């Protein structure tokens, strides 16, 4: 399958593995790239630029195919040294960068200087158009269904994707609710050039997360996510657990006086406990509504091959069949 995304990034299948905190390590990124998609190392999961450089090198030893690095520009308690992370990406020979969070405009010249292709994650059409204006090569359009930060507009992909297609000239991938061949075909039909999957890739054998996390995703339904930090306008979709229930209780108790410090212990620095140790109630962790469509834990290759096979069958048989049936009638 050839789309503008496969051509832009030099990949076989229009499937991108989004950057995920404490998930996007070299093992998963290389597995996705080796299977024909685009694997992404999560830059800020590496505590220092030096550690990122080592992770990039580790990925290079595991794949000879294109992969990228995610850099998320979000408000944090201590701002990371972004120029040094960019230098590590450059020195590692990586030429695909997924940016997310705040406007990356100030860092685009440094990225473009060494030929990087930039795909920016957006949760609204206006932000996607802005990303195009400032020089991003592609965007990832995240619908309200997505795990992590869905923005504050609450527009689902059935509306968001065709609106993006109406406004954008650069290619874009659909993110949020993507899990299988049906997702890919639907995204293409709505104007996207591929899909970005996060939660689905967490439930794979190569994902470097605790078995408890993978099993929790498989066990969850589409009704089991919750939105936290809405009062702070930093909304995050997470899987419901005891820690999340407590966050929502605190938000209700504090009302308009809520501060990030009131819930910090349940949203900050909990990923090592959850992803590494499997403490499922330690706090909030990002998970999309798409958990309701995830029923197994395959290898990355088996997952991607299955998606592409399903997509081809849908396009060649089901959809074409509608036209042929209409013509015969």
PDB file of C-alpha atoms in Angstrom:
ATOM      1  CA  UNK A   1       0.000   0.000   0.000  1.00  0.00           C
ATOM      2  CA  UNK A   2       1.473   3.322  -1.075  1.00  0.00           C
ATOM      3  CA  UNK A   3       0.328   6.610   0.422  1.00  0.00           C
ATOM      4  CA  UNK A   4       1.904  10.025   0.906  1.00  0.00           C
ATOM      5  CA  UNK A   5       3.042   8.862   4.353  1.00  0.00           C
ATOM      6  CA  UNK A   6       4.836   5.752   3.099  1.00  0.00           C
ATOM      7  CA  UNK A   7       6.527   7.895   0.453  1.00  0.00           C
ATOM      8  CA  UNK A   8       7.501  10.647   2.909  1.00  0.00           C
ATOM      9  CA  UNK A   9       9.093   8.321   5.447  1.00  0.00           C
ATOM     10  CA  UNK A  10      10.285   5.533   3.169  1.00  0.00           C
ATOM     11  CA  UNK A  11       8.246   2.834   4.903  1.00  0.00           C
ATOM     12  CA  UNK A  12       6.331  -0.165   3.587  1.00  0.00           C
ATOM     13  CA  UNK A  13       3.025   0.222   5.449  1.00  0.00           C
ATOM     14  CA  UNK A  14       1.203   3.435   6.458  1.00  0.00           C
ATOM     15  CA  UNK A  15       1.337   2.554  10.151  1.00  0.00           C
ATOM     16  CA  UNK A  16       3.118   4.717  12.722  1.00  0.00           C
ATOM     17  CA  UNK A  17       3.863   3.791  16.327  1.00  0.00           C
ATOM     18  CA  UNK A  18       3.361   6.950  18.327  1.00  0.00           C
ATOM     19  CA  UNK A  19       5.770   8.072  21.008  1.00  0.00           C
ATOM     20  CA  UNK A  20       4.655   6.733  24.394  1.00  0.00           C
ATOM     21  CA  UNK A  21       6.188   7.457  27.790  1.00  0.00           C
ATOM     22  CA  UNK A  22       8.077   4.437  29.150  1.00  0.00           C
ATOM     23  CA  UNK A  23       6.908   2.378  26.155  1.00  0.00           C
ATOM     24  CA  UNK A  24       8.772   3.834  23.173  1.00  0.00           C
ATOM     25  CA  UNK A  25      12.112   2.136  23.685  1.00  0.00           C
ATOM     26  CA  UNK A  26      14.369   0.720  20.971  1.00  0.00           C
ATOM     27  CA  UNK A  27      12.924  -2.779  21.261  1.00  0.00           C
ATOM     28  CA  UNK A  28       9.407  -1.765  20.289  1.00  0.00           C
ATOM     29  CA  UNK A  29      10.468   0.900  17.791  1.00  0.00           C
ATOM     30  CA  UNK A  30      12.745  -1.512  15.932  1.00  0.00           C
ATOM     31  CA  UNK A  31      10.054  -4.213  15.894  1.00  0.00           C
ATOM     32  CA  UNK A  32       7.578  -1.814  14.288  1.00  0.00           C
ATOM     33  CA  UNK A  33      10.117  -0.639  11.723  1.00  0.00           C
ATOM     34  CA  UNK A  34      11.217  -4.187  10.925  1.00  0.00           C
ATOM     35  CA  UNK A  35       7.568  -5.083  10.304  1.00  0.00           C
ATOM     36  CA  UNK A  36       7.280  -2.292   7.735  1.00  0.00           C
ATOM     37  CA  UNK A  37       5.827   0.505   9.856  1.00  0.00           C
ATOM     38  CA  UNK A  38       7.488   3.507  11.455  1.00  0.00           C
ATOM     39  CA  UNK A  39       8.797   2.900  14.961  1.00  0.00           C
ATOM     40  CA  UNK A  40       9.287   5.828  17.324  1.00  0.00           C
ATOM     41  CA  UNK A  41      11.635   6.158  20.303  1.00  0.00           C
ATOM     42  CA  UNK A  42      10.200   8.398  23.027  1.00  0.00           C
ATOM     43  CA  UNK A  43      12.915  10.984  23.596  1.00  0.00           C
ATOM     44  CA  UNK A  44      12.032  12.279  27.040  1.00  0.00           C
ATOM     45  CA  UNK A  45      11.649   8.796  28.515  1.00  0.00           C
ATOM     46  CA  UNK A  46      15.428   8.879  28.293  1.00  0.00           C
ATOM     47  CA  UNK A  47      16.406  11.040  31.267  1.00  0.00           C
ATOM     48  CA  UNK A  48      19.362  12.699  29.539  1.00  0.00           C
ATOM     49  CA  UNK A  49      20.403  13.435  25.940  1.00  0.00           C
ATOM     50  CA  UNK A  50      23.307  11.028  26.452  1.00  0.00           C
ATOM     51  CA  UNK A  51      20.900   8.209  27.279  1.00  0.00           C
ATOM     52  CA  UNK A  52      18.825   9.066  24.212  1.00  0.00           C
ATOM     53  CA  UNK A  53      21.956   8.813  22.069  1.00  0.00           C
ATOM     54  CA  UNK A  54      22.570   5.316  23.457  1.00  0.00           C
ATOM     55  CA  UNK A  55      18.963   4.280  22.817  1.00  0.00           C
ATOM     56  CA  UNK A  56      19.189   5.506  19.220  1.00  0.00           C
ATOM     57  CA  UNK A  57      22.357   3.485  18.750  1.00  0.00           C
ATOM     58  CA  UNK A  58      20.662   0.437  20.275  1.00  0.00           C
ATOM     59  CA  UNK A  59      17.802   0.812  17.818  1.00  0.00           C
ATOM     60  CA  UNK A  60      20.247   1.106  14.916  1.00  0.00           C
ATOM     61  CA  UNK A  61      21.696  -2.251  15.927  1.00  0.00           C
ATOM     62  CA  UNK A  62      18.206  -3.802  15.833  1.00  0.00           C
ATOM     63  CA  UNK A  63      16.910  -2.433  12.519  1.00  0.00           C
ATOM     64  CA  UNK A  64      18.228  -1.047   9.253  1.00  0.00           C
ATOM     65  CA  UNK A  65      14.865   0.530   8.432  1.00  0.00           C
ATOM     66  CA  UNK A  66      13.654   4.074   9.115  1.00  0.00           C
ATOM     67  CA  UNK A  67      12.632   4.993  12.656  1.00  0.00           C
ATOM     68  CA  UNK A  68      11.997   8.267  14.427  1.00  0.00           C
ATOM     69  CA  UNK A  69      12.254  10.003  17.778  1.00  0.00           C
ATOM     70  CA  UNK A  70       9.422  11.728  19.641  1.00  0.00           C
ATOM     71  CA  UNK A  71      10.001  15.046  21.387  1.00  0.00           C
ATOM     72  CA  UNK A  72       7.091  16.278  23.487  1.00  0.00           C
ATOM     73  CA  UNK A  73       6.950  19.957  24.372  1.00  0.00           C
ATOM     74  CA  UNK A  74       4.667  20.102  27.396  1.00  0.00           C
ATOM     75  CA  UNK A  75       4.592  22.148  30.586  1.00  0.00           C
ATOM     76  CA  UNK A  76       6.687  20.292  33.121  1.00  0.00           C
ATOM     77  CA  UNK A  77       8.119  20.820  36.553  1.00  0.00           C
ATOM     78  CA  UNK A  78      11.607  21.205  35.078  1.00  0.00           C
ATOM     79  CA  UNK A  79      12.097  21.995  31.389  1.00  0.00           C
ATOM     80  CA  UNK A  80      14.272  19.410  29.590  1.00  0.00           C
ATOM     81  CA  UNK A  81      17.324  20.593  27.618  1.00  0.00           C
ATOM     82  CA  UNK A  82      15.629  20.335  24.238  1.00  0.00           C
ATOM     83  CA  UNK A  83      18.578  21.639  22.154  1.00  0.00           C
ATOM     84  CA  UNK A  84      20.743  18.869  23.579  1.00  0.00           C
ATOM     85  CA  UNK A  85      18.113  16.239  22.810  1.00  0.00           C
ATOM     86  CA  UNK A  86      17.943  17.570  19.249  1.00  0.00           C
ATOM     87  CA  UNK A  87      21.714  17.319  19.005  1.00  0.00           C
ATOM     88  CA  UNK A  88      21.529  13.669  20.083  1.00  0.00           C
ATOM     89  CA  UNK A  89      18.927  12.996  17.385  1.00  0.00           C
ATOM     90  CA  UNK A  90      21.111  14.672  14.763  1.00  0.00           C
ATOM     91  CA  UNK A  91      24.270  12.863  15.830  1.00  0.00           C
ATOM     92  CA  UNK A  92      22.383   9.561  15.824  1.00  0.00           C
ATOM     93  CA  UNK A  93      21.496  10.045  12.177  1.00  0.00           C
ATOM     94  CA  UNK A  94      17.744  10.076  12.803  1.00  0.00           C
ATOM     95  CA  UNK A  95      15.884  12.149  10.228  1.00  0.00           C
ATOM     96  CA  UNK A  96      12.278  11.609  11.369  1.00  0.00           C
ATOM     97  CA  UNK A  97      11.009  13.491  14.423  1.00  0.00           C
ATOM     98  CA  UNK A  98       7.546  13.301  15.927  1.00  0.00           C
ATOM     99  CA  UNK A  99       6.825  16.464  17.888  1.00  0.00           C
ATOM    100  CA  UNK A 100       3.936  16.827  20.306  1.00  0.00           C
ATOM    101  CA  UNK A 101       2.483  19.143  22.904  1.00  0.00           C
ATOM    102  CA  UNK A 102       3.172  22.832  22.553  1.00  0.00           C
ATOM    103  CA  UNK A 103       4.008  24.608  19.307  1.00  0.00           C
ATOM    104  CA  UNK A 104       7.420  23.315  18.109  1.00  0.00           C
ATOM    105  CA  UNK A 105       8.130  26.351  15.910  1.00  0.00           C
ATOM    106  CA  UNK A 106      11.213  27.553  17.782  1.00  0.00           C
ATOM    107  CA  UNK A 107      12.892  24.165  17.319  1.00  0.00           C
ATOM    108  CA  UNK A 108      11.989  23.579  13.671  1.00  0.00           C
ATOM    109  CA  UNK A 109      15.020  25.432  12.209  1.00  0.00           C
ATOM    110  CA  UNK A 110      17.383  23.242  14.232  1.00  0.00           C
ATOM    111  CA  UNK A 111      15.587  20.102  13.061  1.00  0.00           C
ATOM    112  CA  UNK A 112      15.389  21.200   9.438  1.00  0.00           C
ATOM    113  CA  UNK A 113      19.073  22.111   9.467  1.00  0.00           C
ATOM    114  CA  UNK A 114      20.010  18.419   9.365  1.00  0.00           C
ATOM    115  CA  UNK A 115      17.169  17.389   7.037  1.00  0.00           C
ATOM    116  CA  UNK A 116      14.701  16.048   9.581  1.00  0.00           C
ATOM    117  CA  UNK A 117      11.143  15.365   8.481  1.00  0.00           C
ATOM    118  CA  UNK A 118       8.739  16.525  11.187  1.00  0.00           C
ATOM    119  CA  UNK A 119       5.343  15.052  12.008  1.00  0.00           C
ATOM    120  CA  UNK A 120       3.482  17.001  14.678  1.00  0.00           C
ATOM    121  CA  UNK A 121       0.688  15.574  16.824  1.00  0.00           C
ATOM    122  CA  UNK A 122      -2.429  17.777  16.789  1.00  0.00           C
ATOM    123  CA  UNK A 123      -5.831  17.533  18.425  1.00  0.00           C
ATOM    124  CA  UNK A 124      -7.587  20.180  16.339  1.00  0.00           C
ATOM    125  CA  UNK A 125      -7.780  21.339  12.744  1.00  0.00           C
ATOM    126  CA  UNK A 126      -6.518  24.812  13.657  1.00  0.00           C
ATOM    127  CA  UNK A 127      -3.410  23.357  15.266  1.00  0.00           C
ATOM    128  CA  UNK A 128      -2.845  21.084  12.267  1.00  0.00           C
ATOM    129  CA  UNK A 129      -3.069  24.054   9.905  1.00  0.00           C
ATOM    130  CA  UNK A 130      -0.640  25.966  12.112  1.00  0.00           C
ATOM    131  CA  UNK A 131       1.777  23.013  12.018  1.00  0.00           C
ATOM    132  CA  UNK A 132       1.629  23.081   8.219  1.00  0.00           C
ATOM    133  CA  UNK A 133       2.217  26.848   8.222  1.00  0.00           C
ATOM    134  CA  UNK A 134       5.350  26.656  10.386  1.00  0.00           C
ATOM    135  CA  UNK A 135       6.937  23.977   8.201  1.00  0.00           C
ATOM    136  CA  UNK A 136       5.948  20.574   9.539  1.00  0.00           C
ATOM    137  CA  UNK A 137       6.068  17.911   6.839  1.00  0.00           C
ATOM    138  CA  UNK A 138       3.092  15.944   8.159  1.00  0.00           C
ATOM    139  CA  UNK A 139       0.749  15.852  11.125  1.00  0.00           C
ATOM    140  CA  UNK A 140      -0.851  13.217  13.308  1.00  0.00           C
ATOM    141  CA  UNK A 141      -4.484  14.184  13.872  1.00  0.00           C
ATOM    142  CA  UNK A 142      -5.635  12.909  17.279  1.00  0.00           C
ATOM    143  CA  UNK A 143      -9.348  12.469  17.827  1.00  0.00           C
ATOM    144  CA  UNK A 144     -11.136  12.653  21.173  1.00  0.00           C
ATOM    145  CA  UNK A 145     -10.933   8.852  21.421  1.00  0.00           C
ATOM    146  CA  UNK A 146      -7.158   8.852  21.809  1.00  0.00           C
ATOM    147  CA  UNK A 147      -5.203   7.863  24.879  1.00  0.00           C
ATOM    148  CA  UNK A 148      -3.090  10.568  26.479  1.00  0.00           C
ATOM    149  CA  UNK A 149      -3.893  14.196  25.765  1.00  0.00           C
ATOM    150  CA  UNK A 150      -6.914  14.665  23.433  1.00  0.00           C
ATOM    151  CA  UNK A 151      -6.999  18.448  23.732  1.00  0.00           C
ATOM    152  CA  UNK A 152     -10.023  20.405  24.892  1.00  0.00           C
ATOM    153  CA  UNK A 153     -12.315  20.414  21.842  1.00  0.00           C
ATOM    154  CA  UNK A 154     -13.717  16.881  22.224  1.00  0.00           C
ATOM    155  CA  UNK A 155     -14.079  16.256  18.473  1.00  0.00           C
ATOM    156  CA  UNK A 156     -14.078  12.557  17.483  1.00  0.00           C
ATOM    157  CA  UNK A 157     -12.269  11.309  14.410  1.00  0.00           C
ATOM    158  CA  UNK A 158     -15.408  10.791  12.318  1.00  0.00           C
ATOM    159  CA  UNK A 159     -15.583  14.593  12.127  1.00  0.00           C
ATOM    160  CA  UNK A 160     -12.000  15.627  12.798  1.00  0.00           C
ATOM    161  CA  UNK A 161     -10.344  13.619  10.014  1.00  0.00           C
ATOM    162  CA  UNK A 162     -12.467  14.834   7.079  1.00  0.00           C
ATOM    163  CA  UNK A 163     -12.212  18.376   8.413  1.00  0.00           C
ATOM    164  CA  UNK A 164      -8.432  18.028   8.457  1.00  0.00           C
ATOM    165  CA  UNK A 165      -8.540  16.677   4.906  1.00  0.00           C
ATOM    166  CA  UNK A 166     -10.480  19.753   3.826  1.00  0.00           C
ATOM    167  CA  UNK A 167      -7.902  22.144   5.247  1.00  0.00           C
ATOM    168  CA  UNK A 168      -4.485  20.491   4.912  1.00  0.00           C
ATOM    169  CA  UNK A 169      -2.154  20.148   1.966  1.00  0.00           C
ATOM    170  CA  UNK A 170       0.472  18.090   3.820  1.00  0.00           C
ATOM    171  CA  UNK A 171      -0.132  14.388   4.551  1.00  0.00           C
ATOM    172  CA  UNK A 172      -1.567  13.300   7.881  1.00  0.00           C
ATOM    173  CA  UNK A 173      -2.178  10.141   9.862  1.00  0.00           C
ATOM    174  CA  UNK A 174      -5.201   9.360  12.032  1.00  0.00           C
ATOM    175  CA  UNK A 175      -4.624   8.743  15.717  1.00  0.00           C
ATOM    176  CA  UNK A 176      -7.130   7.648  18.341  1.00  0.00           C
ATOM    177  CA  UNK A 177      -9.269   4.540  17.969  1.00  0.00           C
ATOM    178  CA  UNK A 178      -6.873   2.827  15.554  1.00  0.00           C
ATOM    179  CA  UNK A 179      -6.443  -0.911  16.069  1.00  0.00           C
ATOM    180  CA  UNK A 180      -7.006  -3.018  12.964  1.00  0.00           C
ATOM    181  CA  UNK A 181      -7.630  -3.149   9.227  1.00  0.00           C
ATOM    182  CA  UNK A 182     -11.043  -1.558   9.661  1.00  0.00           C
ATOM    183  CA  UNK A 183      -9.381   1.415  11.362  1.00  0.00           C
ATOM    184  CA  UNK A 184      -6.888   1.818   8.539  1.00  0.00           C
ATOM    185  CA  UNK A 185      -9.476   1.630   5.753  1.00  0.00           C
ATOM    186  CA  UNK A 186     -11.804   4.013   7.584  1.00  0.00           C
ATOM    187  CA  UNK A 187      -8.973   6.486   8.146  1.00  0.00           C
ATOM    188  CA  UNK A 188      -8.015   6.378   4.477  1.00  0.00           C
ATOM    189  CA  UNK A 189     -11.645   6.857   3.467  1.00  0.00           C
ATOM    190  CA  UNK A 190     -11.879   9.931   5.700  1.00  0.00           C
ATOM    191  CA  UNK A 191      -8.842  11.521   4.062  1.00  0.00           C
ATOM    192  CA  UNK A 192      -5.878  10.375   6.136  1.00  0.00           C
ATOM    193  CA  UNK A 193      -2.736   8.869   4.626  1.00  0.00           C
ATOM    194  CA  UNK A 194      -2.185   6.287   7.350  1.00  0.00           C
ATOM    195  CA  UNK A 195      -2.718   5.567  11.032  1.00  0.00           C
ATOM    196  CA  UNK A 196      -0.873   6.153  14.281  1.00  0.00           C
ATOM    197  CA  UNK A 197      -1.324   3.528  17.000  1.00  0.00           C
ATOM    198  CA  UNK A 198      -0.337   3.808  20.644  1.00  0.00           C
ATOM    199  CA  UNK A 199      -2.489   1.680  22.925  1.00  0.00           C
ATOM    200  CA  UNK A 200      -2.678  -1.132  20.346  1.00  0.00           C
ATOM    201  CA  UNK A 201       1.118  -1.396  20.227  1.00  0.00           C
ATOM    202  CA  UNK A 202       1.276  -1.543  24.037  1.00  0.00           C
ATOM    203  CA  UNK A 203      -0.552  -4.874  23.870  1.00  0.00           C
ATOM    204  CA  UNK A 204       2.125  -6.650  21.828  1.00  0.00           C
ATOM    205  CA  UNK A 205       4.780  -9.138  22.852  1.00  0.00           C
ATOM    206  CA  UNK A 206       7.628  -6.705  22.136  1.00  0.00           C
ATOM    207  CA  UNK A 207       6.152  -3.816  24.116  1.00  0.00           C
ATOM    208  CA  UNK A 208       8.527  -3.271  27.066  1.00  0.00           C
ATOM    209  CA  UNK A 209       5.761  -3.022  29.664  1.00  0.00           C
ATOM    210  CA  UNK A 210       4.654  -5.307  32.467  1.00  0.00           C
ATOM    211  CA  UNK A 211       2.328  -8.190  31.600  1.00  0.00           C
ATOM    212  CA  UNK A 212      -0.249  -6.659  33.960  1.00  0.00           C
ATOM    213  CA  UNK A 213      -0.481  -3.619  31.693  1.00  0.00           C
ATOM    214  CA  UNK A 214      -1.018  -5.677  28.560  1.00  0.00           C
ATOM    215  CA  UNK A 215      -3.619  -7.856  30.249  1.00  0.00           C
ATOM    216  CA  UNK A 216      -5.422  -4.788  31.611  1.00  0.00           C
ATOM    217  CA  UNK A 217      -5.759  -3.413  28.068  1.00  0.00           C
ATOM    218  CA  UNK A 218      -7.106  -6.710  26.750  1.00  0.00           C
ATOM    219  CA  UNK A 219      -9.568  -6.969  29.645  1.00  0.00           C
ATOM    220  CA  UNK A 220     -10.807  -3.382  29.275  1.00  0.00           C
ATOM    221  CA  UNK A 221     -13.808  -2.294  27.264  1.00  0.00           C
ATOM    222  CA  UNK A 222     -14.399   0.977  25.456  1.00  0.00           C
ATOM    223  CA  UNK A 223     -16.159   2.184  28.620  1.00  0.00           C
ATOM    224  CA  UNK A 224     -13.157   1.849  30.931  1.00  0.00           C
ATOM    225  CA  UNK A 225     -11.205   5.039  30.258  1.00  0.00           C
ATOM    226  CA  UNK A 226     -11.581   8.283  32.175  1.00  0.00           C
ATOM    227  CA  UNK A 227     -10.619  11.922  31.568  1.00  0.00           C
ATOM    228  CA  UNK A 228      -8.485  13.552  34.236  1.00  0.00           C
ATOM    229  CA  UNK A 229      -7.048  17.056  34.665  1.00  0.00           C
ATOM    230  CA  UNK A 230      -9.923  18.677  32.772  1.00  0.00           C
ATOM    231  CA  UNK A 231     -10.141  21.512  35.334  1.00  0.00           C
ATOM    232  CA  UNK A 232      -6.467  22.268  34.610  1.00  0.00           C
ATOM    233  CA  UNK A 233      -7.089  22.265  30.841  1.00  0.00           C
ATOM    234  CA  UNK A 234      -4.478  19.552  30.512  1.00  0.00           C
ATOM    235  CA  UNK A 235      -6.953  16.737  29.850  1.00  0.00           C
ATOM    236  CA  UNK A 236      -5.600  13.202  29.710  1.00  0.00           C
ATOM    237  CA  UNK A 237      -7.447   9.995  28.826  1.00  0.00           C
ATOM    238  CA  UNK A 238      -6.357   7.170  31.116  1.00  0.00           C
ATOM    239  CA  UNK A 239      -7.490   3.680  32.076  1.00  0.00           C
ATOM    240  CA  UNK A 240      -9.668   3.576  35.169  1.00  0.00           C
ATOM    241  CA  UNK A 241      -8.007   2.229  38.312  1.00  0.00           C
ATOM    242  CA  UNK A 242      -7.933   3.041  42.018  1.00  0.00           C
ATOM    243  CA  UNK A 243      -5.430   5.842  41.490  1.00  0.00           C
ATOM    244  CA  UNK A 244      -7.578   7.437  38.802  1.00  0.00           C
ATOM    245  CA  UNK A 245     -10.676   7.199  40.989  1.00  0.00           C
ATOM    246  CA  UNK A 246      -8.767   9.068  43.684  1.00  0.00           C
ATOM    247  CA  UNK A 247      -7.700  11.774  41.205  1.00  0.00           C
ATOM    248  CA  UNK A 248     -11.309  12.334  40.188  1.00  0.00           C
ATOM    249  CA  UNK A 249     -12.351  12.518  43.839  1.00  0.00           C
ATOM    250  CA  UNK A 250      -9.690  15.159  44.537  1.00  0.00           C
ATOM    251  CA  UNK A 251     -10.737  17.144  41.468  1.00  0.00           C
ATOM    252  CA  UNK A 252     -14.329  17.124  42.668  1.00  0.00           C
ATOM    253  CA  UNK A 253     -13.348  18.078  46.217  1.00  0.00           C
ATOM    254  CA  UNK A 254     -11.072  20.932  45.139  1.00  0.00           C
ATOM    255  CA  UNK A 255     -13.298  22.296  42.396  1.00  0.00           C
ATOM    256  CA  UNK A 256     -12.039  25.579  40.989  1.00  0.00           C
ATOM    257  CA  UNK A 257      -9.167  25.690  43.505  1.00  0.00           C
ATOM    258  CA  UNK A 258      -7.512  22.549  42.072  1.00  0.00           C
ATOM    259  CA  UNK A 259      -3.744  22.802  41.539  1.00  0.00           C
ATOM    260  CA  UNK A 260      -1.460  20.292  39.834  1.00  0.00           C
ATOM    261  CA  UNK A 261       0.269  19.852  43.192  1.00  0.00           C
ATOM    262  CA  UNK A 262      -2.965  18.347  44.578  1.00  0.00           C
ATOM    263  CA  UNK A 263      -2.651  15.311  42.299  1.00  0.00           C
ATOM    264  CA  UNK A 264       1.048  15.333  41.458  1.00  0.00           C
ATOM    265  CA  UNK A 265       1.815  12.090  43.299  1.00  0.00           C
ATOM    266  CA  UNK A 266      -0.787  10.272  41.198  1.00  0.00           C
ATOM    267  CA  UNK A 267       0.191  11.658  37.785  1.00  0.00           C
ATOM    268  CA  UNK A 268       3.928  12.324  37.997  1.00  0.00           C
ATOM    269  CA  UNK A 269       6.681   9.719  38.191  1.00  0.00           C
ATOM    270  CA  UNK A 270       4.232   6.817  38.365  1.00  0.00           C
ATOM    271  CA  UNK A 271       5.087   5.288  34.990  1.00  0.00           C
ATOM    272  CA  UNK A 272       8.087   3.259  36.236  1.00  0.00           C
ATOM    273  CA  UNK A 273       5.866   1.651  38.884  1.00  0.00           C
ATOM    274  CA  UNK A 274       3.101   0.867  36.410  1.00  0.00           C
ATOM    275  CA  UNK A 275       4.960   0.002  33.227  1.00  0.00           C
ATOM    276  CA  UNK A 276       7.976  -1.585  34.876  1.00  0.00           C
ATOM    277  CA  UNK A 277       6.616  -3.158  38.056  1.00  0.00           C
ATOM    278  CA  UNK A 278       2.987  -3.716  37.134  1.00  0.00           C
ATOM    279  CA  UNK A 279       1.499  -1.749  40.043  1.00  0.00           C
ATOM    280  CA  UNK A 280      -1.774  -1.130  38.279  1.00  0.00           C
ATOM    281  CA  UNK A 281      -3.291   1.197  40.873  1.00  0.00           C
ATOM    282  CA  UNK A 282      -0.217   3.387  41.396  1.00  0.00           C
ATOM    283  CA  UNK A 283      -1.669   6.264  39.401  1.00  0.00           C
ATOM    284  CA  UNK A 284      -2.825   7.421  35.987  1.00  0.00           C
ATOM    285  CA  UNK A 285      -1.497   6.003  32.727  1.00  0.00           C
ATOM    286  CA  UNK A 286      -2.569   6.866  29.207  1.00  0.00           C
ATOM    287  CA  UNK A 287      -4.908   4.484  27.423  1.00  0.00           C
ATOM    288  CA  UNK A 288      -7.332   5.007  24.559  1.00  0.00           C
ATOM    289  CA  UNK A 289     -10.955   3.947  24.105  1.00  0.00           C
ATOM    290  CA  UNK A 290      -9.545   1.571  21.502  1.00  0.00           C
ATOM    291  CA  UNK A 291      -8.891  -0.884  24.353  1.00  0.00           C
ATOM    292  CA  UNK A 292     -12.392  -2.133  23.586  1.00  0.00           C
ATOM    293  CA  UNK A 293     -11.120  -3.402  20.220  1.00  0.00           C
ATOM    294  CA  UNK A 294      -7.998  -5.106  21.594  1.00  0.00           C
ATOM    295  CA  UNK A 295      -8.472  -8.792  22.354  1.00  0.00           C
ATOM    296  CA  UNK A 296      -5.014 -10.351  22.132  1.00  0.00           C
ATOM    297  CA  UNK A 297      -1.274  -9.788  22.569  1.00  0.00           C
ATOM    298  CA  UNK A 298       0.377 -10.668  19.239  1.00  0.00           C
ATOM    299  CA  UNK A 299       3.877  -9.985  18.016  1.00  0.00           C
ATOM    300  CA  UNK A 300       4.282  -6.633  16.297  1.00  0.00           C
ATOM    301  CA  UNK A 301       4.868  -8.345  12.949  1.00  0.00           C
ATOM    302  CA  UNK A 302       1.771 -10.489  13.284  1.00  0.00           C
ATOM    303  CA  UNK A 303      -0.280  -7.419  14.218  1.00  0.00           C
ATOM    304  CA  UNK A 304       0.903  -5.307  11.283  1.00  0.00           C
ATOM    305  CA  UNK A 305       0.590  -8.182   8.812  1.00  0.00           C
ATOM    306  CA  UNK A 306      -2.942  -8.822  10.070  1.00  0.00           C
ATOM    307  CA  UNK A 307      -3.911  -5.168   9.723  1.00  0.00           C
ATOM    308  CA  UNK A 308      -2.656  -5.001   6.158  1.00  0.00           C
ATOM    309  CA  UNK A 309      -4.353  -8.268   5.198  1.00  0.00           C
ATOM    310  CA  UNK A 310      -7.653  -7.124   6.730  1.00  0.00           C
ATOM    311  CA  UNK A 311      -7.384  -3.793   4.953  1.00  0.00           C
ATOM    312  CA  UNK A 312      -6.777  -5.404   1.570  1.00  0.00           C
ATOM    313  CA  UNK A 313      -9.722  -7.771   2.000  1.00  0.00           C
ATOM    314  CA  UNK A 314     -11.981  -4.887   3.012  1.00  0.00           C
ATOM    315  CA  UNK A 315     -10.957  -2.770   0.035  1.00  0.00           C
ATOM    316  CA  UNK A 316     -10.861  -5.470  -2.635  1.00  0.00           C
ATOM    317  CA  UNK A 317     -13.862  -7.515  -1.553  1.00  0.00           C
ATOM    318  CA  UNK A 318     -16.282  -5.774   0.795  1.00  0.00           C
ATOM    319  CA  UNK A 319     -16.086  -2.224  -0.596  1.00  0.00           C
ATOM    320  CA  UNK A 320     -15.600  -3.171  -4.239  1.00  0.00           C
ATOM    321  CA  UNK A 321     -18.381  -5.701  -3.775  1.00  0.00           C
ATOM    322  CA  UNK A 322     -20.814  -2.934  -2.929  1.00  0.00           C
ATOM    323  CA  UNK A 323     -20.068  -1.247  -6.256  1.00  0.00           C
ATOM    324  CA  UNK A 324     -20.255  -4.458  -8.243  1.00  0.00           C
ATOM    325  CA  UNK A 325     -23.502  -5.413  -6.565  1.00  0.00           C
ATOM    326  CA  UNK A 326     -24.941  -1.995  -7.339  1.00  0.00           C
ATOM    327  CA  UNK A 327     -23.846  -2.269 -10.974  1.00  0.00           C
ATOM    328  CA  UNK A 328     -25.476  -5.708 -11.357  1.00  0.00           C
ATOM    329  CA  UNK A 329     -28.676  -4.382  -9.824  1.00  0.00           C
TER     330      UNK A 329
END
